[in-house]
PDB file of C-alpha atoms and ligand atoms in Angstrom:
ATOM      1  CA  MET A   1      10.632 -29.714  15.281  1.00 46.00           C
ATOM      2  CA  PHE A   2       6.910 -28.883  15.287  1.00 50.00           C
ATOM      3  CA  LEU A   3       5.261 -30.661  12.359  1.00 49.00           C
ATOM      4  CA  PRO A   4       1.817 -30.172  10.851  1.00 51.00           C
ATOM      5  CA  ALA A   5      -0.475 -33.205  10.912  1.00 48.00           C
ATOM      6  CA  ARG A   6      -0.574 -33.722   7.142  1.00 55.00           C
ATOM      7  CA  THR A   7       2.487 -35.659   6.060  1.00 57.00           C
ATOM      8  CA  GLU A   8       2.749 -34.297   2.509  1.00 70.00           C
ATOM      9  CA  ASP A   9       2.786 -30.736   3.786  1.00 76.00           C
ATOM     10  CA  GLY A  10       5.124 -31.831   6.557  1.00 80.00           C
ATOM     11  CA  VAL A  11       7.835 -32.689   4.017  1.00 87.00           C
ATOM     12  CA  VAL A  12       7.458 -29.322   2.301  1.00 86.00           C
ATOM     13  CA  VAL A  13       7.442 -27.481   5.616  1.00 92.00           C
ATOM     14  CA  ARG A  14      10.722 -29.193   6.613  1.00 94.00           C
ATOM     15  CA  GLU A  15      12.323 -28.041   3.354  1.00 95.00           C
ATOM     16  CA  VAL A  16      10.968 -24.493   3.719  1.00 97.00           C
ATOM     17  CA  VAL A  17      12.114 -24.298   7.323  1.00 97.00           C
ATOM     18  CA  ALA A  18      15.611 -25.519   6.447  1.00 97.00           C
ATOM     19  CA  ARG A  19      15.879 -22.921   3.706  1.00 97.00           C
ATOM     20  CA  LEU A  20      14.631 -20.133   5.944  1.00 97.00           C
ATOM     21  CA  GLN A  21      17.122 -21.092   8.643  1.00 96.00           C
ATOM     22  CA  ARG A  22      19.984 -20.769   6.149  1.00 96.00           C
ATOM     23  CA  ALA A  23      18.666 -17.696   4.343  1.00 97.00           C
ATOM     24  CA  ARG A  24      20.126 -14.259   4.897  1.00 96.00           C
ATOM     25  CA  ALA A  25      17.539 -12.479   2.735  1.00 98.00           C
ATOM     26  CA  VAL A  26      13.834 -13.298   2.645  1.00 98.00           C
ATOM     27  CA  LEU A  27      10.857 -11.640   0.978  1.00 97.00           C
ATOM     28  CA  VAL A  28       7.261 -12.364   1.941  1.00 98.00           C
ATOM     29  CA  LEU A  29       4.496 -11.148  -0.355  1.00 97.00           C
ATOM     30  CA  THR A  30       1.011 -11.198   1.150  1.00 97.00           C
ATOM     31  CA  GLY A  31      -2.475 -10.653  -0.256  1.00 96.00           C
ATOM     32  CA  SER A  32      -5.955 -10.508   1.143  1.00 95.00           C
ATOM     33  CA  GLY A  33      -6.038 -14.259   1.931  1.00 96.00           C
ATOM     34  CA  VAL A  34      -3.787 -13.505   4.925  1.00 98.00           C
ATOM     35  CA  SER A  35      -6.555 -11.374   6.423  1.00 97.00           C
ATOM     36  CA  ALA A  36      -9.416 -13.732   5.500  1.00 96.00           C
ATOM     37  CA  GLU A  37      -9.085 -15.499   8.851  1.00 97.00           C
ATOM     38  CA  SER A  38      -9.445 -12.122  10.572  1.00 97.00           C
ATOM     39  CA  GLY A  39     -12.898 -11.940   9.020  1.00 95.00           C
ATOM     40  CA  LEU A  40     -12.017  -9.518   6.210  1.00 95.00           C
ATOM     41  CA  PRO A  41     -13.375 -10.770   2.887  1.00 91.00           C
ATOM     42  CA  THR A  42     -11.027 -11.233  -0.045  1.00 90.00           C
ATOM     43  CA  PHE A  43     -12.223  -9.697  -3.293  1.00 83.00           C
ATOM     44  CA  ARG A  44     -12.749 -13.113  -4.778  1.00 76.00           C
ATOM     45  CA  GLY A  45     -14.342 -14.418  -1.591  1.00 69.00           C
ATOM     46  CA  ALA A  46     -16.888 -11.607  -1.633  1.00 65.00           C
ATOM     47  CA  GLY A  47     -17.750 -12.620  -5.181  1.00 72.00           C
ATOM     48  CA  GLY A  48     -16.108  -9.411  -6.366  1.00 76.00           C
ATOM     49  CA  LEU A  49     -19.330  -7.521  -5.683  1.00 77.00           C
ATOM     50  CA  TRP A  50     -20.538  -4.963  -3.171  1.00 84.00           C
ATOM     51  CA  ARG A  51     -24.158  -3.821  -3.313  1.00 81.00           C
ATOM     52  CA  HIS A  52     -24.275  -5.000  -6.947  1.00 85.00           C
ATOM     53  CA  HIS A  53     -21.177  -2.988  -7.877  1.00 88.00           C
ATOM     54  CA  ARG A  54     -18.022  -4.680  -9.096  1.00 90.00           C
ATOM     55  CA  VAL A  55     -15.115  -3.924  -6.778  1.00 90.00           C
ATOM     56  CA  GLU A  56     -12.882  -3.127  -9.761  1.00 86.00           C
ATOM     57  CA  GLU A  57     -15.287  -0.300 -10.589  1.00 88.00           C
ATOM     58  CA  LEU A  58     -15.360   1.060  -7.055  1.00 94.00           C
ATOM     59  CA  ALA A  59     -11.595   0.824  -6.620  1.00 95.00           C
ATOM     60  CA  SER A  60     -10.751   2.837  -9.715  1.00 96.00           C
ATOM     61  CA  PRO A  61     -10.260   6.499 -10.696  1.00 96.00           C
ATOM     62  CA  GLU A  62     -13.243   6.216 -13.068  1.00 96.00           C
ATOM     63  CA  GLY A  63     -15.512   4.828 -10.338  1.00 96.00           C
ATOM     64  CA  PHE A  64     -14.508   7.640  -7.999  1.00 97.00           C
ATOM     65  CA  GLU A  65     -15.080  10.239 -10.689  1.00 96.00           C
ATOM     66  CA  ARG A  66     -18.537   8.799 -11.348  1.00 96.00           C
ATOM     67  CA  ASP A  67     -19.735   8.561  -7.751  1.00 96.00           C
ATOM     68  CA  PRO A  68     -17.321   9.643  -5.001  1.00 98.00           C
ATOM     69  CA  ARG A  69     -19.933   9.295  -2.240  1.00 98.00           C
ATOM     70  CA  LEU A  70     -20.634   5.679  -3.199  1.00 97.00           C
ATOM     71  CA  VAL A  71     -16.920   4.901  -3.274  1.00 97.00           C
ATOM     72  CA  TRP A  72     -16.335   6.524   0.145  1.00 98.00           C
ATOM     73  CA  THR A  73     -19.365   4.699   1.604  1.00 97.00           C
ATOM     74  CA  TRP A  74     -17.718   1.433   0.570  1.00 96.00           C
ATOM     75  CA  TYR A  75     -14.299   2.445   1.916  1.00 97.00           C
ATOM     76  CA  ASN A  76     -15.785   3.751   5.166  1.00 98.00           C
ATOM     77  CA  GLN A  77     -17.383   0.334   5.707  1.00 96.00           C
ATOM     78  CA  ARG A  78     -14.058  -1.357   5.035  1.00 96.00           C
ATOM     79  CA  ILE A  79     -12.267   1.049   7.399  1.00 98.00           C
ATOM     80  CA  ALA A  80     -14.785   0.221  10.154  1.00 98.00           C
ATOM     81  CA  ALA A  81     -14.338  -3.519   9.487  1.00 97.00           C
ATOM     82  CA  HIS A  82     -10.536  -3.190   9.652  1.00 97.00           C
ATOM     83  CA  ALA A  83     -10.785  -1.387  12.992  1.00 98.00           C
ATOM     84  CA  LYS A  84     -12.887  -4.216  14.455  1.00 98.00           C
ATOM     85  CA  ALA A  85     -10.718  -6.993  13.015  1.00 98.00           C
ATOM     86  CA  LEU A  86      -7.792  -8.494  14.907  1.00 98.00           C
ATOM     87  CA  PRO A  87      -4.527  -9.748  13.430  1.00 98.00           C
ATOM     88  CA  ASN A  88      -4.562 -13.557  13.176  1.00 98.00           C
ATOM     89  CA  ALA A  89      -1.922 -16.253  13.630  1.00 98.00           C
ATOM     90  CA  ALA A  90      -0.585 -15.658  10.097  1.00 98.00           C
ATOM     91  CA  HIS A  91       0.167 -11.987  10.798  1.00 98.00           C
ATOM     92  CA  SER A  92       1.813 -12.760  14.113  1.00 98.00           C
ATOM     93  CA  ALA A  93       3.867 -15.656  12.686  1.00 98.00           C
ATOM     94  CA  LEU A  94       5.307 -13.239  10.093  1.00 98.00           C
ATOM     95  CA  ALA A  95       6.134 -10.705  12.807  1.00 98.00           C
ATOM     96  CA  ARG A  96       8.004 -13.471  14.709  1.00 98.00           C
ATOM     97  CA  LEU A  97       9.790 -14.684  11.591  1.00 98.00           C
ATOM     98  CA  GLU A  98      11.037 -11.165  10.963  1.00 97.00           C
ATOM     99  CA  GLU A  99      12.951 -11.280  14.255  1.00 96.00           C
ATOM    100  CA  ARG A 100      14.902 -14.381  13.144  1.00 95.00           C
ATOM    101  CA  ILE A 101      16.082 -13.179   9.739  1.00 96.00           C
ATOM    102  CA  SER A 102      18.454 -10.265   9.336  1.00 94.00           C
ATOM    103  CA  ASP A 103      17.341  -9.117   5.865  1.00 98.00           C
ATOM    104  CA  PHE A 104      13.582  -9.627   5.972  1.00 98.00           C
ATOM    105  CA  THR A 105      11.117  -7.712   3.812  1.00 98.00           C
ATOM    106  CA  LEU A 106       7.368  -8.031   4.140  1.00 98.00           C
ATOM    107  CA  ALA A 107       5.556  -6.603   1.129  1.00 97.00           C
ATOM    108  CA  THR A 108       1.789  -6.584   1.334  1.00 97.00           C
ATOM    109  CA  GLN A 109      -0.979  -5.820  -1.127  1.00 96.00           C
ATOM    110  CA  ASN A 110      -3.351  -5.372   1.809  1.00 97.00           C
ATOM    111  CA  VAL A 111      -4.547  -1.984   2.935  1.00 97.00           C
ATOM    112  CA  ASP A 112      -5.912  -3.115   6.327  1.00 98.00           C
ATOM    113  CA  SER A 113      -2.859  -2.347   8.558  1.00 98.00           C
ATOM    114  CA  LEU A 114      -3.082  -5.779  10.232  1.00 98.00           C
ATOM    115  CA  HIS A 115       0.623  -6.542   9.655  1.00 98.00           C
ATOM    116  CA  LEU A 116       1.556  -3.342  11.487  1.00 98.00           C
ATOM    117  CA  ARG A 117      -0.853  -4.135  14.294  1.00 98.00           C
ATOM    118  CA  ALA A 118       0.638  -7.643  14.617  1.00 98.00           C
ATOM    119  CA  GLY A 119       4.078  -6.116  15.165  1.00 98.00           C
ATOM    120  CA  SER A 120       5.736  -6.210  11.743  1.00 98.00           C
ATOM    121  CA  ALA A 121       8.161  -3.317  11.921  1.00 96.00           C
ATOM    122  CA  ASP A 122       8.079  -1.756   8.494  1.00 96.00           C
ATOM    123  CA  PRO A 123       5.874  -3.543   5.979  1.00 98.00           C
ATOM    124  CA  VAL A 124       6.069  -2.343   2.397  1.00 98.00           C
ATOM    125  CA  GLU A 125       2.495  -1.327   1.600  1.00 98.00           C
ATOM    126  CA  LEU A 126       2.393  -1.809  -2.160  1.00 96.00           C
ATOM    127  CA  HIS A 127      -1.210  -0.673  -2.476  1.00 96.00           C
ATOM    128  CA  GLY A 128      -1.101   2.083   0.154  1.00 97.00           C
ATOM    129  CA  ASN A 129      -3.331   1.958   3.232  1.00 98.00           C
ATOM    130  CA  LEU A 130      -6.641   3.151   4.612  1.00 98.00           C
ATOM    131  CA  ARG A 131      -5.138   5.001   7.558  1.00 98.00           C
ATOM    132  CA  HIS A 132      -5.225   8.169   5.535  1.00 98.00           C
ATOM    133  CA  ALA A 133      -6.951  10.073   2.755  1.00 98.00           C
ATOM    134  CA  ARG A 134      -5.283  12.547   0.440  1.00 98.00           C
ATOM    135  CA  CYS A 135      -6.483  15.353  -1.764  1.00 98.00           C
ATOM    136  CA  SER A 136      -6.446  14.599  -5.479  1.00 96.00           C
ATOM    137  CA  GLY A 137      -5.914  18.321  -6.085  1.00 96.00           C
ATOM    138  CA  CYS A 138      -3.305  19.709  -3.663  1.00 98.00           C
ATOM    139  CA  GLY A 139      -2.062  16.381  -2.234  1.00 96.00           C
ATOM    140  CA  VAL A 140      -2.707  17.263   1.430  1.00 98.00           C
ATOM    141  CA  ARG A 141      -2.976  14.185   3.688  1.00 97.00           C
ATOM    142  CA  ARG A 142      -5.523  13.580   6.361  1.00 98.00           C
ATOM    143  CA  GLU A 143      -5.282  10.785   8.951  1.00 98.00           C
ATOM    144  CA  LEU A 144      -8.478   8.742   9.298  1.00 98.00           C
ATOM    145  CA  ASP A 145      -9.970   7.121  12.375  1.00 97.00           C
ATOM    146  CA  ALA A 146     -12.340   4.128  12.484  1.00 97.00           C
ATOM    147  CA  PHE A 147     -15.176   6.285  11.135  1.00 97.00           C
ATOM    148  CA  GLY A 148     -13.347   7.037   7.898  1.00 98.00           C
ATOM    149  CA  LEU A 149     -14.120  10.225   6.011  1.00 98.00           C
ATOM    150  CA  PRO A 150     -17.461  12.045   6.538  1.00 98.00           C
ATOM    151  CA  LEU A 151     -19.196  12.218   3.161  1.00 98.00           C
ATOM    152  CA  ASP A 152     -19.684  15.988   3.438  1.00 98.00           C
ATOM    153  CA  GLU A 153     -15.899  16.403   3.656  1.00 98.00           C
ATOM    154  CA  ILE A 154     -15.049  14.755   0.329  1.00 98.00           C
ATOM    155  CA  GLU A 155     -14.890  18.089  -1.497  1.00 98.00           C
ATOM    156  CA  HIS A 156     -11.677  19.870  -0.481  1.00 97.00           C
ATOM    157  CA  HIS A 157     -11.488  23.672  -0.312  1.00 96.00           C
ATOM    158  CA  CYS A 158      -8.680  23.686  -2.914  1.00 97.00           C
ATOM    159  CA  GLY A 159     -11.192  22.432  -5.489  1.00 97.00           C
ATOM    160  CA  GLY A 160      -9.887  18.847  -5.429  1.00 97.00           C
ATOM    161  CA  ARG A 161     -11.424  15.816  -3.735  1.00 98.00           C
ATOM    162  CA  MET A 162     -10.263  13.772  -0.768  1.00 98.00           C
ATOM    163  CA  ARG A 163      -9.630  10.206  -1.923  1.00 98.00           C
ATOM    164  CA  PRO A 164      -8.596   7.044  -0.074  1.00 98.00           C
ATOM    165  CA  GLY A 165      -4.822   6.645   0.343  1.00 98.00           C
ATOM    166  CA  VAL A 166      -4.793   3.410  -1.615  1.00 98.00           C
ATOM    167  CA  VAL A 167      -3.675   2.407  -5.094  1.00 96.00           C
ATOM    168  CA  TRP A 168      -6.596   1.838  -7.426  1.00 96.00           C
ATOM    169  CA  PHE A 169      -6.849  -0.507 -10.387  1.00 92.00           C
ATOM    170  CA  GLY A 170      -5.065   1.111 -13.301  1.00 92.00           C
ATOM    171  CA  GLU A 171      -2.803   3.287 -11.104  1.00 95.00           C
ATOM    172  CA  PRO A 172       0.952   2.869 -10.673  1.00 94.00           C
ATOM    173  CA  LEU A 173       2.348   1.624  -7.371  1.00 95.00           C
ATOM    174  CA  PRO A 174       4.071   4.146  -5.079  1.00 96.00           C
ATOM    175  CA  GLN A 175       7.609   4.369  -6.452  1.00 97.00           C
ATOM    176  CA  GLU A 176       9.477   3.952  -3.162  1.00 97.00           C
ATOM    177  CA  ALA A 177       7.405   0.946  -2.047  1.00 97.00           C
ATOM    178  CA  TRP A 178       7.811  -0.746  -5.402  1.00 96.00           C
ATOM    179  CA  GLU A 179      11.585  -0.182  -5.431  1.00 97.00           C
ATOM    180  CA  ARG A 180      11.966  -1.625  -1.931  1.00 98.00           C
ATOM    181  CA  ALA A 181       9.966  -4.717  -2.859  1.00 97.00           C
ATOM    182  CA  ARG A 182      11.693  -5.184  -6.201  1.00 97.00           C
ATOM    183  CA  ARG A 183      15.171  -4.951  -4.664  1.00 97.00           C
ATOM    184  CA  ALA A 184      14.126  -7.365  -1.898  1.00 97.00           C
ATOM    185  CA  ALA A 185      12.924  -9.856  -4.542  1.00 97.00           C
ATOM    186  CA  GLN A 186      16.292  -9.636  -6.302  1.00 97.00           C
ATOM    187  CA  ARG A 187      18.248 -10.233  -3.055  1.00 97.00           C
ATOM    188  CA  ALA A 188      15.953 -12.918  -1.664  1.00 97.00           C
ATOM    189  CA  GLU A 189      17.065 -16.501  -1.183  1.00 98.00           C
ATOM    190  CA  VAL A 190      13.545 -17.473  -0.147  1.00 97.00           C
ATOM    191  CA  ILE A 191      10.259 -15.864  -1.199  1.00 97.00           C
ATOM    192  CA  LEU A 192       6.935 -16.770   0.419  1.00 97.00           C
ATOM    193  CA  VAL A 193       3.835 -15.787  -1.569  1.00 96.00           C
ATOM    194  CA  VAL A 194       0.898 -15.958   0.824  1.00 97.00           C
ATOM    195  CA  GLY A 195      -2.845 -15.553   0.302  1.00 96.00           C
ATOM    196  CA  THR A 196      -2.739 -13.801  -3.031  1.00 94.00           C
ATOM    197  CA  SER A 197      -4.489 -14.846  -6.205  1.00 89.00           C
ATOM    198  CA  ALA A 198      -1.370 -13.519  -7.974  1.00 83.00           C
ATOM    199  CA  VAL A 199      -3.375 -11.850 -10.709  1.00 81.00           C
ATOM    200  CA  VAL A 200      -2.826  -8.201  -9.720  1.00 77.00           C
ATOM    201  CA  TYR A 201       0.317  -6.913 -11.424  1.00 78.00           C
ATOM    202  CA  PRO A 202       2.988  -5.812 -10.923  1.00 82.00           C
ATOM    203  CA  ALA A 203       2.898  -7.172  -7.373  1.00 81.00           C
ATOM    204  CA  ALA A 204       2.550 -10.754  -8.569  1.00 84.00           C
ATOM    205  CA  ALA A 205       5.631 -10.375 -10.761  1.00 91.00           C
ATOM    206  CA  LEU A 206       7.868  -9.966  -7.697  1.00 93.00           C
ATOM    207  CA  ALA A 207       7.990 -13.722  -7.184  1.00 92.00           C
ATOM    208  CA  THR A 208       8.319 -14.631 -10.830  1.00 89.00           C
ATOM    209  CA  GLN A 209       9.978 -11.969 -12.979  1.00 91.00           C
ATOM    210  CA  TYR A 210      12.082 -10.112 -10.430  1.00 92.00           C
ATOM    211  CA  ALA A 211      13.366 -12.950  -8.284  1.00 91.00           C
ATOM    212  CA  ARG A 212      16.888 -14.002  -9.293  1.00 90.00           C
ATOM    213  CA  SER A 213      17.702 -17.204  -7.469  1.00 91.00           C
ATOM    214  CA  ALA A 214      15.063 -17.445  -4.780  1.00 96.00           C
ATOM    215  CA  TYR A 215      13.347 -20.624  -3.662  1.00 97.00           C
ATOM    216  CA  VAL A 216       9.691 -19.615  -4.059  1.00 96.00           C
ATOM    217  CA  VAL A 217       6.929 -21.068  -1.894  1.00 96.00           C
ATOM    218  CA  GLU A 218       3.241 -20.443  -2.435  1.00 96.00           C
ATOM    219  CA  ILE A 219       0.920 -20.670   0.573  1.00 97.00           C
ATOM    220  CA  ASN A 220      -2.680 -20.738  -0.609  1.00 96.00           C
ATOM    221  CA  PRO A 221      -5.473 -23.322  -0.328  1.00 96.00           C
ATOM    222  CA  GLU A 222      -6.155 -22.805  -4.034  1.00 94.00           C
ATOM    223  CA  ALA A 223      -4.006 -22.975  -7.153  1.00 94.00           C
ATOM    224  CA  THR A 224      -3.134 -19.651  -8.820  1.00 93.00           C
ATOM    225  CA  PRO A 225      -1.606 -18.630 -12.157  1.00 92.00           C
ATOM    226  CA  ILE A 226       1.880 -18.831 -10.594  1.00 93.00           C
ATOM    227  CA  SER A 227       1.426 -22.231  -8.917  1.00 93.00           C
ATOM    228  CA  GLU A 228       3.222 -24.105 -11.660  1.00 92.00           C
ATOM    229  CA  ARG A 229       6.174 -21.728 -11.561  1.00 92.00           C
ATOM    230  CA  VAL A 230       6.963 -21.878  -7.852  1.00 94.00           C
ATOM    231  CA  ASP A 231       9.291 -24.372  -6.174  1.00 95.00           C
ATOM    232  CA  SER A 232       6.800 -25.650  -3.637  1.00 95.00           C
ATOM    233  CA  ARG A 233       3.210 -25.219  -2.569  1.00 96.00           C
ATOM    234  CA  LEU A 234       1.521 -25.409   0.804  1.00 96.00           C
ATOM    235  CA  ARG A 235      -2.233 -25.830   0.481  1.00 96.00           C
ATOM    236  CA  GLY A 236      -3.326 -25.094   4.052  1.00 96.00           C
ATOM    237  CA  ALA A 237      -4.637 -21.830   5.461  1.00 97.00           C
ATOM    238  CA  ALA A 238      -2.041 -19.089   5.942  1.00 98.00           C
ATOM    239  CA  SER A 239      -2.439 -19.120   9.746  1.00 98.00           C
ATOM    240  CA  GLN A 240      -1.778 -22.850  10.046  1.00 97.00           C
ATOM    241  CA  GLU A 241       1.122 -23.014   7.587  1.00 97.00           C
ATOM    242  CA  LEU A 242       2.898 -19.860   8.760  1.00 98.00           C
ATOM    243  CA  ASP A 243       2.483 -20.696  12.416  1.00 97.00           C
ATOM    244  CA  ALA A 244       4.054 -24.121  11.812  1.00 96.00           C
ATOM    245  CA  ILE A 245       6.922 -22.533   9.864  1.00 97.00           C
ATOM    246  CA  ALA A 246       7.597 -19.758  12.384  1.00 97.00           C
ATOM    247  CA  ARG A 247       7.596 -22.208  15.305  1.00 96.00           C
ATOM    248  CA  ALA A 248      10.036 -24.509  13.552  1.00 96.00           C
ATOM    249  CA  VAL A 249      12.367 -21.711  12.447  1.00 95.00           C
ATOM    250  CA  ALA A 250      12.543 -20.197  15.946  1.00 86.00           C
TER     251      ALA A 250
HETATM  252  P1  LIG B   1      -7.675 -11.866  -4.015  1.00 71.58           P
HETATM  253  O1  LIG B   1      -8.988 -11.592  -3.346  1.00 71.58           O
HETATM  254  O2  LIG B   1      -7.596 -11.749  -5.493  1.00 71.58           O
HETATM  255  O3  LIG B   1      -7.191 -13.365  -3.665  1.00 71.58           O
HETATM  256  C1  LIG B   1      -7.179 -13.870  -2.355  1.00 71.58           C
HETATM  257  C2  LIG B   1      -6.406 -15.180  -2.352  1.00 71.58           C
HETATM  258  O4  LIG B   1      -6.314 -15.626  -0.998  1.00 71.58           O
HETATM  259  C3  LIG B   1      -7.072 -16.322  -3.149  1.00 71.58           C
HETATM  260  O5  LIG B   1      -6.112 -16.901  -4.000  1.00 71.58           O
HETATM  261  C4  LIG B   1      -7.493 -17.315  -2.058  1.00 71.58           C
HETATM  262  O6  LIG B   1      -7.405 -18.653  -2.491  1.00 71.58           O
HETATM  263  C5  LIG B   1      -6.502 -17.020  -0.961  1.00 71.58           C
HETATM  264  N1  LIG B   1      -6.947 -17.347   0.395  1.00 71.58           N
HETATM  265  C6  LIG B   1      -8.195 -17.286   0.909  1.00 71.58           C
HETATM  266  N2  LIG B   1      -8.188 -17.653   2.203  1.00 71.58           N
HETATM  267  C7  LIG B   1      -6.898 -17.946   2.518  1.00 71.58           C
HETATM  268  C8  LIG B   1      -6.238 -18.376   3.695  1.00 71.58           C
HETATM  269  N3  LIG B   1      -6.908 -18.577   4.841  1.00 71.58           N
HETATM  270  N4  LIG B   1      -4.915 -18.578   3.661  1.00 71.58           N
HETATM  271  C9  LIG B   1      -4.206 -18.374   2.501  1.00 71.58           C
HETATM  272  N5  LIG B   1      -4.765 -17.961   1.360  1.00 71.58           N
HETATM  273  C10 LIG B   1      -6.094 -17.752   1.365  1.00 71.58           C
HETATM  274  O7  LIG B   1      -6.649 -10.956  -3.282  1.00 71.58           O
HETATM  275  P2  LIG B   1      -5.236 -10.374  -3.719  1.00 71.58           P
HETATM  276  O8  LIG B   1      -4.440 -11.401  -4.459  1.00 71.58           O
HETATM  277  O9  LIG B   1      -4.673  -9.812  -2.477  1.00 71.58           O
HETATM  278  O10 LIG B   1      -5.531  -9.218  -4.787  1.00 71.58           O
HETATM  279  C11 LIG B   1      -6.653  -8.401  -4.846  1.00 71.58           C
HETATM  280  C12 LIG B   1      -6.430  -6.939  -4.476  1.00 71.58           C
HETATM  281  O11 LIG B   1      -7.433  -6.567  -3.521  1.00 71.58           O
HETATM  282  C13 LIG B   1      -5.160  -6.618  -3.775  1.00 71.58           C
HETATM  283  O12 LIG B   1      -4.774  -5.328  -4.104  1.00 71.58           O
HETATM  284  C14 LIG B   1      -5.566  -6.667  -2.313  1.00 71.58           C
HETATM  285  O13 LIG B   1      -4.732  -5.949  -1.482  1.00 71.58           O
HETATM  286  C15 LIG B   1      -6.905  -6.035  -2.329  1.00 71.58           C
HETATM  287  N6  LIG B   1      -7.712  -6.427  -1.138  1.00 71.58           N
HETATM  288  C16 LIG B   1      -7.222  -6.133   0.120  1.00 71.58           C
HETATM  289  C17 LIG B   1      -7.928  -6.520   1.257  1.00 71.58           C
HETATM  290  C18 LIG B   1      -7.346  -6.202   2.624  1.00 71.58           C
HETATM  291  O14 LIG B   1      -6.591  -5.245   2.776  1.00 71.58           O
HETATM  292  N7  LIG B   1      -7.645  -7.007   3.649  1.00 71.58           N
HETATM  293  C19 LIG B   1      -9.150  -7.201   1.135  1.00 71.58           C
HETATM  294  C20 LIG B   1      -9.627  -7.467  -0.183  1.00 71.58           C
HETATM  295  C21 LIG B   1      -8.877  -7.089  -1.308  1.00 71.58           C
END
């Protein structure tokens, strides 16, 4: 079995691997920490600020109402950064793990499409994605390329506005995505919570409130509000820990 260098983590990895090998149903919940090693800043890592604006203000219906061009300028920069970024070893380890487990659900809070690009078949995108925009008036969808949405095309001819296809702070999650993730949490024998500060609800509740009998593992270099409630913790980077796990499970 491939073992990471650090002994303490090695013991936990052995336990996690053994559980994954036995498990029929697994849920993985990922957050922006999974994409940090692809060069995409986490909200916390970026200090929660962009050009002196708080990200919670930009990523909100109120922020968009106040200044849609500012909000699209920010999203267009993120879209360009996503297009340049490459999936890292954490994304590809999860795509490999998926092939070994019959009932495997990957639910992500990320909007960067890196799980799809790494080969994950059907990730549940809890917070939507930046591959498309949609009209807040008539609901029409528009696919976006690496340039995002031209600022002079924000106003839609129906009278509404084109907005990013993501879930903003204060908005409900897409019903179908949430149901898939919630049911997967209930079925899961193992849940991996990777690279999320576990403060954005209801996504964070999947591993705590909705899980029935799952063995829950947190993979994050830092402690989070759920750290004390999980069964084990791996404190390395997502790429290192997941690569070790996927190699050993294979
Ligand atoms: P967050 O920014 O609140 O927290 C990121 C977490 O990742 C932190 O706990 C940090 O310790 C951890 N982390 C950092 N580097 C890591 C690594 N190499 N390996 C493992 N963990 C690492 O992000 P969140 O919990 O995902 O919630 C914030 C919201 O912002 C979510 O909706 C999220 O999708 C969104 N967001 C998405 C992206 C993206 O799509 N790439 C980027 C920024 C924020």
